[in-house]
Short mmCIF file of N, CA and C in Angstrom, two decimals:
data_model
loop_
_atom_site.label_atom_id
_atom_site.label_comp_id
_atom_site.label_asym_id
_atom_site.label_seq_id
_atom_site.Cartn_x
_atom_site.Cartn_y
_atom_site.Cartn_z
N MET A 13 -9.69 34.06 -28.34
CA MET A 13 -9.49 35.23 -27.50
C MET A 13 -8.26 34.99 -26.62
N SER A 14 -7.44 35.98 -26.48
CA SER A 14 -6.20 35.83 -25.72
C SER A 14 -6.42 36.02 -24.23
N LYS A 15 -5.46 35.53 -23.46
CA LYS A 15 -5.51 35.74 -22.02
C LYS A 15 -5.48 37.23 -21.68
N LYS A 16 -4.71 38.00 -22.47
CA LYS A 16 -4.60 39.43 -22.23
C LYS A 16 -5.94 40.13 -22.43
N SER A 17 -6.65 39.77 -23.50
CA SER A 17 -7.96 40.42 -23.73
C SER A 17 -8.98 39.95 -22.70
N ASP A 18 -8.89 38.69 -22.28
CA ASP A 18 -9.78 38.20 -21.20
C ASP A 18 -9.54 38.99 -19.91
N LEU A 19 -8.28 39.20 -19.60
CA LEU A 19 -7.92 39.95 -18.39
C LEU A 19 -8.42 41.38 -18.48
N GLY A 20 -8.23 42.01 -19.64
CA GLY A 20 -8.70 43.38 -19.83
C GLY A 20 -10.21 43.48 -19.71
N ARG A 21 -10.93 42.56 -20.31
CA ARG A 21 -12.40 42.56 -20.23
C ARG A 21 -12.86 42.37 -18.79
N ARG A 22 -12.21 41.46 -18.10
CA ARG A 22 -12.55 41.22 -16.68
C ARG A 22 -12.29 42.47 -15.85
N GLY A 23 -11.18 43.14 -16.12
CA GLY A 23 -10.86 44.38 -15.41
C GLY A 23 -11.90 45.46 -15.67
N GLU A 24 -12.33 45.60 -16.92
CA GLU A 24 -13.34 46.62 -17.25
C GLU A 24 -14.67 46.33 -16.58
N GLU A 25 -15.04 45.05 -16.50
CA GLU A 25 -16.28 44.68 -15.79
C GLU A 25 -16.19 45.09 -14.31
N LEU A 26 -15.07 44.78 -13.69
CA LEU A 26 -14.87 45.15 -12.28
C LEU A 26 -14.88 46.66 -12.11
N ALA A 27 -14.25 47.37 -13.04
CA ALA A 27 -14.21 48.84 -12.96
C ALA A 27 -15.62 49.41 -13.04
N CYS A 28 -16.46 48.90 -13.94
CA CYS A 28 -17.84 49.37 -14.04
C CYS A 28 -18.61 49.11 -12.75
N ASP A 29 -18.46 47.91 -12.22
CA ASP A 29 -19.13 47.58 -10.94
C ASP A 29 -18.67 48.51 -9.83
N TYR A 30 -17.38 48.74 -9.78
CA TYR A 30 -16.78 49.63 -8.78
C TYR A 30 -17.37 51.04 -8.88
N LEU A 31 -17.41 51.57 -10.11
CA LEU A 31 -17.95 52.92 -10.31
C LEU A 31 -19.43 53.00 -9.93
N LYS A 32 -20.20 52.00 -10.32
CA LYS A 32 -21.64 51.99 -10.00
C LYS A 32 -21.85 51.99 -8.49
N LYS A 33 -21.05 51.21 -7.77
CA LYS A 33 -21.16 51.17 -6.30
C LYS A 33 -20.83 52.52 -5.67
N LYS A 34 -20.00 53.31 -6.35
CA LYS A 34 -19.65 54.64 -5.86
C LYS A 34 -20.63 55.71 -6.32
N GLY A 35 -21.70 55.29 -7.02
CA GLY A 35 -22.74 56.22 -7.43
C GLY A 35 -22.59 56.81 -8.82
N TYR A 36 -21.64 56.31 -9.59
CA TYR A 36 -21.46 56.77 -10.96
C TYR A 36 -22.51 56.12 -11.86
N LYS A 37 -22.86 56.81 -12.94
CA LYS A 37 -23.75 56.25 -13.95
C LYS A 37 -22.91 56.00 -15.20
N VAL A 38 -22.80 54.75 -15.60
CA VAL A 38 -22.04 54.41 -16.80
C VAL A 38 -22.89 54.78 -18.01
N ILE A 39 -22.33 55.63 -18.87
CA ILE A 39 -23.03 56.11 -20.06
C ILE A 39 -22.68 55.28 -21.28
N GLU A 40 -21.41 54.93 -21.39
CA GLU A 40 -20.95 54.20 -22.57
C GLU A 40 -19.71 53.41 -22.21
N ARG A 41 -19.55 52.28 -22.91
CA ARG A 41 -18.35 51.45 -22.73
C ARG A 41 -17.73 51.15 -24.08
N ASN A 42 -16.43 51.05 -24.08
CA ASN A 42 -15.67 50.68 -25.27
C ASN A 42 -16.04 51.50 -26.50
N PHE A 43 -16.02 52.81 -26.30
CA PHE A 43 -16.22 53.74 -27.42
C PHE A 43 -14.98 53.62 -28.29
N LEU A 44 -15.16 53.18 -29.52
CA LEU A 44 -14.03 52.88 -30.39
C LEU A 44 -14.16 53.60 -31.72
N LYS A 45 -13.15 54.35 -32.07
CA LYS A 45 -13.04 55.04 -33.35
C LYS A 45 -11.65 54.75 -33.91
N PRO A 46 -11.44 54.98 -35.20
CA PRO A 46 -10.11 54.73 -35.77
C PRO A 46 -9.02 55.53 -35.07
N TRP A 47 -9.36 56.68 -34.47
CA TRP A 47 -8.37 57.54 -33.85
C TRP A 47 -8.24 57.33 -32.35
N GLY A 48 -8.94 56.33 -31.79
CA GLY A 48 -8.77 56.06 -30.37
C GLY A 48 -9.94 55.36 -29.73
N GLU A 49 -9.78 55.06 -28.45
CA GLU A 49 -10.78 54.32 -27.69
C GLU A 49 -10.92 54.89 -26.29
N LEU A 50 -12.15 54.82 -25.78
CA LEU A 50 -12.42 55.14 -24.38
C LEU A 50 -13.00 53.89 -23.73
N ASP A 51 -12.41 53.46 -22.63
CA ASP A 51 -12.91 52.25 -21.96
C ASP A 51 -14.30 52.48 -21.36
N ILE A 52 -14.43 53.56 -20.58
CA ILE A 52 -15.69 53.85 -19.89
C ILE A 52 -15.95 55.36 -19.92
N VAL A 53 -17.18 55.72 -20.23
CA VAL A 53 -17.64 57.10 -20.10
C VAL A 53 -18.73 57.06 -19.05
N ALA A 54 -18.60 57.88 -18.00
CA ALA A 54 -19.55 57.83 -16.89
C ALA A 54 -19.83 59.24 -16.36
N ARG A 55 -20.90 59.33 -15.59
CA ARG A 55 -21.21 60.59 -14.90
C ARG A 55 -21.00 60.34 -13.40
N ALA A 56 -20.17 61.18 -12.80
CA ALA A 56 -19.88 61.08 -11.36
C ALA A 56 -21.10 61.54 -10.57
N PRO A 57 -21.18 61.18 -9.31
CA PRO A 57 -22.31 61.62 -8.48
C PRO A 57 -22.49 63.13 -8.44
N ASP A 58 -21.40 63.90 -8.62
CA ASP A 58 -21.53 65.36 -8.60
C ASP A 58 -21.88 65.95 -9.96
N GLY A 59 -22.08 65.09 -10.97
CA GLY A 59 -22.48 65.55 -12.30
C GLY A 59 -21.34 65.71 -13.29
N THR A 60 -20.10 65.53 -12.86
CA THR A 60 -18.95 65.63 -13.75
C THR A 60 -18.95 64.46 -14.73
N LEU A 61 -18.69 64.75 -16.00
CA LEU A 61 -18.52 63.70 -16.99
C LEU A 61 -17.11 63.15 -16.82
N VAL A 62 -16.99 61.83 -16.71
CA VAL A 62 -15.70 61.21 -16.41
C VAL A 62 -15.35 60.18 -17.48
N PHE A 63 -14.16 60.34 -18.05
CA PHE A 63 -13.63 59.37 -18.99
C PHE A 63 -12.65 58.50 -18.20
N VAL A 64 -12.85 57.19 -18.28
CA VAL A 64 -12.07 56.28 -17.45
C VAL A 64 -11.25 55.33 -18.33
N GLU A 65 -9.96 55.32 -18.09
CA GLU A 65 -9.07 54.35 -18.70
C GLU A 65 -8.83 53.27 -17.66
N VAL A 66 -8.97 52.01 -18.06
CA VAL A 66 -8.79 50.89 -17.14
C VAL A 66 -7.52 50.16 -17.53
N LYS A 67 -6.64 49.97 -16.56
CA LYS A 67 -5.41 49.21 -16.76
C LYS A 67 -5.42 48.06 -15.77
N THR A 68 -5.14 46.84 -16.28
CA THR A 68 -5.25 45.64 -15.46
C THR A 68 -4.00 44.79 -15.61
N VAL A 69 -3.50 44.29 -14.50
CA VAL A 69 -2.36 43.37 -14.50
C VAL A 69 -2.67 42.20 -13.57
N SER A 70 -1.90 41.13 -13.72
CA SER A 70 -2.06 39.98 -12.83
C SER A 70 -0.69 39.43 -12.49
N GLY A 71 -0.66 38.66 -11.43
CA GLY A 71 0.58 38.02 -11.00
C GLY A 71 0.79 38.18 -9.52
N ASP A 72 1.59 37.31 -8.96
CA ASP A 72 1.85 37.37 -7.53
C ASP A 72 3.34 37.17 -7.29
N PRO A 73 4.11 38.23 -7.30
CA PRO A 73 3.72 39.62 -7.52
C PRO A 73 3.66 39.91 -9.01
N PRO A 74 2.89 40.93 -9.41
CA PRO A 74 2.88 41.31 -10.83
C PRO A 74 4.25 41.88 -11.23
N LEU A 75 4.57 41.79 -12.51
CA LEU A 75 5.87 42.30 -12.98
C LEU A 75 5.95 43.81 -12.88
N PHE A 76 4.79 44.50 -12.96
CA PHE A 76 4.74 45.94 -12.84
C PHE A 76 3.35 46.33 -12.38
N ARG A 77 3.22 47.56 -11.94
CA ARG A 77 1.92 48.05 -11.47
C ARG A 77 1.03 48.39 -12.65
N ALA A 78 -0.26 48.22 -12.49
CA ALA A 78 -1.21 48.52 -13.56
C ALA A 78 -1.08 49.97 -14.01
N GLU A 79 -0.93 50.88 -13.07
CA GLU A 79 -0.85 52.30 -13.40
C GLU A 79 0.41 52.65 -14.19
N ASP A 80 1.43 51.79 -14.13
CA ASP A 80 2.64 52.03 -14.90
C ASP A 80 2.43 51.88 -16.40
N GLN A 81 1.31 51.26 -16.79
CA GLN A 81 0.99 51.09 -18.20
C GLN A 81 0.50 52.39 -18.84
N MET A 82 0.16 53.39 -18.03
CA MET A 82 -0.34 54.66 -18.55
C MET A 82 0.84 55.55 -18.88
N THR A 83 1.42 55.33 -20.04
CA THR A 83 2.59 56.09 -20.47
C THR A 83 2.19 57.50 -20.89
N ARG A 84 3.18 58.33 -21.10
CA ARG A 84 2.94 59.70 -21.54
C ARG A 84 2.19 59.72 -22.88
N ASP A 85 2.60 58.85 -23.81
CA ASP A 85 1.93 58.80 -25.11
C ASP A 85 0.48 58.32 -24.99
N LYS A 86 0.25 57.32 -24.14
CA LYS A 86 -1.12 56.83 -23.94
C LYS A 86 -1.98 57.91 -23.29
N LEU A 87 -1.41 58.64 -22.37
CA LEU A 87 -2.14 59.72 -21.71
C LEU A 87 -2.50 60.82 -22.71
N LYS A 88 -1.59 61.14 -23.59
CA LYS A 88 -1.84 62.16 -24.61
C LYS A 88 -2.98 61.72 -25.54
N LYS A 89 -2.96 60.47 -25.95
CA LYS A 89 -4.01 59.94 -26.83
C LYS A 89 -5.35 59.89 -26.09
N PHE A 90 -5.32 59.47 -24.83
CA PHE A 90 -6.52 59.41 -24.00
C PHE A 90 -7.16 60.79 -23.89
N ARG A 91 -6.34 61.79 -23.64
CA ARG A 91 -6.82 63.17 -23.52
C ARG A 91 -7.44 63.65 -24.84
N ARG A 92 -6.78 63.33 -25.95
CA ARG A 92 -7.29 63.75 -27.27
C ARG A 92 -8.63 63.09 -27.59
N VAL A 93 -8.76 61.79 -27.36
CA VAL A 93 -10.01 61.08 -27.64
C VAL A 93 -11.13 61.61 -26.75
N ALA A 94 -10.84 61.82 -25.46
CA ALA A 94 -11.85 62.35 -24.54
C ALA A 94 -12.30 63.74 -24.97
N SER A 95 -11.37 64.56 -25.39
CA SER A 95 -11.70 65.92 -25.82
C SER A 95 -12.60 65.90 -27.05
N LEU A 96 -12.30 65.04 -28.00
CA LEU A 96 -13.13 64.92 -29.20
C LEU A 96 -14.53 64.40 -28.84
N TYR A 97 -14.59 63.43 -27.94
CA TYR A 97 -15.87 62.88 -27.50
C TYR A 97 -16.68 63.97 -26.79
N ALA A 98 -16.05 64.68 -25.88
CA ALA A 98 -16.74 65.74 -25.13
C ALA A 98 -17.25 66.83 -26.08
N GLY A 99 -16.43 67.20 -27.06
CA GLY A 99 -16.85 68.23 -28.00
C GLY A 99 -18.05 67.82 -28.84
N ALA A 100 -18.15 66.53 -29.12
CA ALA A 100 -19.27 66.02 -29.92
C ALA A 100 -20.49 65.69 -29.07
N ASN A 101 -20.34 65.71 -27.74
CA ASN A 101 -21.43 65.31 -26.84
C ASN A 101 -21.59 66.31 -25.70
N GLU A 102 -21.61 67.58 -26.02
CA GLU A 102 -21.67 68.62 -25.00
C GLU A 102 -22.90 68.52 -24.10
N LYS A 103 -23.96 67.90 -24.60
CA LYS A 103 -25.18 67.78 -23.79
C LYS A 103 -24.99 66.84 -22.58
N LEU A 104 -23.91 66.05 -22.59
CA LEU A 104 -23.68 65.10 -21.50
C LEU A 104 -23.09 65.74 -20.25
N PHE A 105 -22.61 66.97 -20.34
CA PHE A 105 -22.04 67.60 -19.16
C PHE A 105 -22.44 69.07 -19.10
N ASN A 106 -22.37 69.62 -17.91
CA ASN A 106 -22.65 71.05 -17.79
C ASN A 106 -21.34 71.80 -17.61
N ASN A 107 -21.35 73.05 -17.96
CA ASN A 107 -20.12 73.84 -17.92
C ASN A 107 -19.58 74.04 -16.52
N LYS A 108 -20.43 73.96 -15.50
CA LYS A 108 -19.96 74.14 -14.13
C LYS A 108 -19.08 72.98 -13.68
N LYS A 109 -19.45 71.76 -14.06
CA LYS A 109 -18.69 70.58 -13.64
C LYS A 109 -17.68 70.13 -14.68
N GLY A 110 -17.99 70.30 -15.95
CA GLY A 110 -17.06 69.93 -17.01
C GLY A 110 -16.82 68.43 -17.07
N TRP A 111 -15.57 68.08 -17.45
CA TRP A 111 -15.21 66.66 -17.55
C TRP A 111 -13.78 66.47 -17.07
N ARG A 112 -13.48 65.20 -16.77
CA ARG A 112 -12.14 64.88 -16.29
C ARG A 112 -11.73 63.49 -16.77
N LEU A 113 -10.46 63.21 -16.61
CA LEU A 113 -9.88 61.92 -16.99
C LEU A 113 -9.46 61.17 -15.74
N ASP A 114 -9.95 59.96 -15.59
CA ASP A 114 -9.58 59.11 -14.46
C ASP A 114 -8.91 57.84 -14.96
N LEU A 115 -8.13 57.25 -14.08
CA LEU A 115 -7.51 55.96 -14.33
C LEU A 115 -7.95 55.00 -13.23
N ILE A 116 -8.38 53.82 -13.63
CA ILE A 116 -8.65 52.76 -12.65
C ILE A 116 -7.62 51.68 -12.90
N ALA A 117 -6.84 51.37 -11.87
CA ALA A 117 -5.78 50.37 -11.93
C ALA A 117 -6.23 49.14 -11.14
N ILE A 118 -6.23 48.01 -11.80
CA ILE A 118 -6.69 46.76 -11.17
C ILE A 118 -5.55 45.76 -11.20
N THR A 119 -5.30 45.14 -10.05
CA THR A 119 -4.27 44.12 -9.94
C THR A 119 -4.90 42.84 -9.42
N PHE A 120 -4.74 41.76 -10.19
CA PHE A 120 -5.22 40.44 -9.78
C PHE A 120 -4.05 39.66 -9.19
N LYS A 121 -4.31 39.06 -8.04
CA LYS A 121 -3.37 38.13 -7.42
C LYS A 121 -4.16 36.87 -7.11
N GLY A 122 -4.06 35.89 -7.99
CA GLY A 122 -4.89 34.70 -7.86
C GLY A 122 -6.35 35.08 -8.09
N ASP A 123 -7.21 34.69 -7.16
CA ASP A 123 -8.64 35.01 -7.28
C ASP A 123 -8.99 36.35 -6.66
N GLU A 124 -8.04 37.00 -6.02
CA GLU A 124 -8.31 38.28 -5.37
C GLU A 124 -7.81 39.42 -6.27
N HIS A 125 -8.38 40.60 -6.01
CA HIS A 125 -7.98 41.77 -6.80
C HIS A 125 -8.03 43.02 -5.93
N SER A 126 -7.29 44.03 -6.39
CA SER A 126 -7.35 45.34 -5.76
C SER A 126 -7.66 46.36 -6.84
N ILE A 127 -8.35 47.42 -6.43
CA ILE A 127 -8.74 48.48 -7.36
C ILE A 127 -8.31 49.83 -6.79
N LEU A 128 -7.65 50.61 -7.60
CA LEU A 128 -7.28 51.98 -7.24
C LEU A 128 -7.83 52.93 -8.31
N GLN A 129 -8.47 54.00 -7.87
CA GLN A 129 -8.96 55.01 -8.80
C GLN A 129 -8.14 56.27 -8.63
N TYR A 130 -7.62 56.78 -9.74
CA TYR A 130 -6.89 58.02 -9.76
C TYR A 130 -7.73 59.04 -10.51
N GLU A 131 -8.13 60.11 -9.84
CA GLU A 131 -8.94 61.15 -10.47
C GLU A 131 -8.04 62.23 -11.06
N ASN A 132 -8.50 62.81 -12.15
CA ASN A 132 -7.78 63.90 -12.81
C ASN A 132 -6.34 63.53 -13.11
N VAL A 133 -6.14 62.52 -13.93
CA VAL A 133 -4.79 62.03 -14.19
C VAL A 133 -3.97 62.96 -15.09
N VAL A 134 -4.59 63.99 -15.61
CA VAL A 134 -3.84 64.93 -16.45
C VAL A 134 -3.42 66.12 -15.61
#
C-alpha cells in the first residue's frame, strides 16, 4: 500500500468522524463503479442527502491546498456519479431537501490536521 493511499484512507476516516460529530449519518463509503467513485454518502441533520468528496494533503507547509485537487474535470465526474447514484436510490432522499455535493479538505502537518467542509461545491 502506498503512502498516498494510506493518507487518503486516513483522511476519509477523519472526514467520517467529523461528519458524525456534526450529526450526519454515514450511509455508504467508497461506492465504486467502473464509471466513478463516491468517497462518502451521508444524510445531513436536516435530511439532505450529501455526497462527499474527500481531498487530503500533508506537509509543513503542504505544496498545495487539499481543495486545489478538486479540478473542473473531477468536479464534473463527481457530479455525474452522484446524479447516477441519486437516480438509482431515490428512496434515500426526499424531494423537499434533495441532495448536494460537498468537499471536505484535510491538511496534515505532522501529527496535527485541519478540516474544512465546503457545502454545495457545484
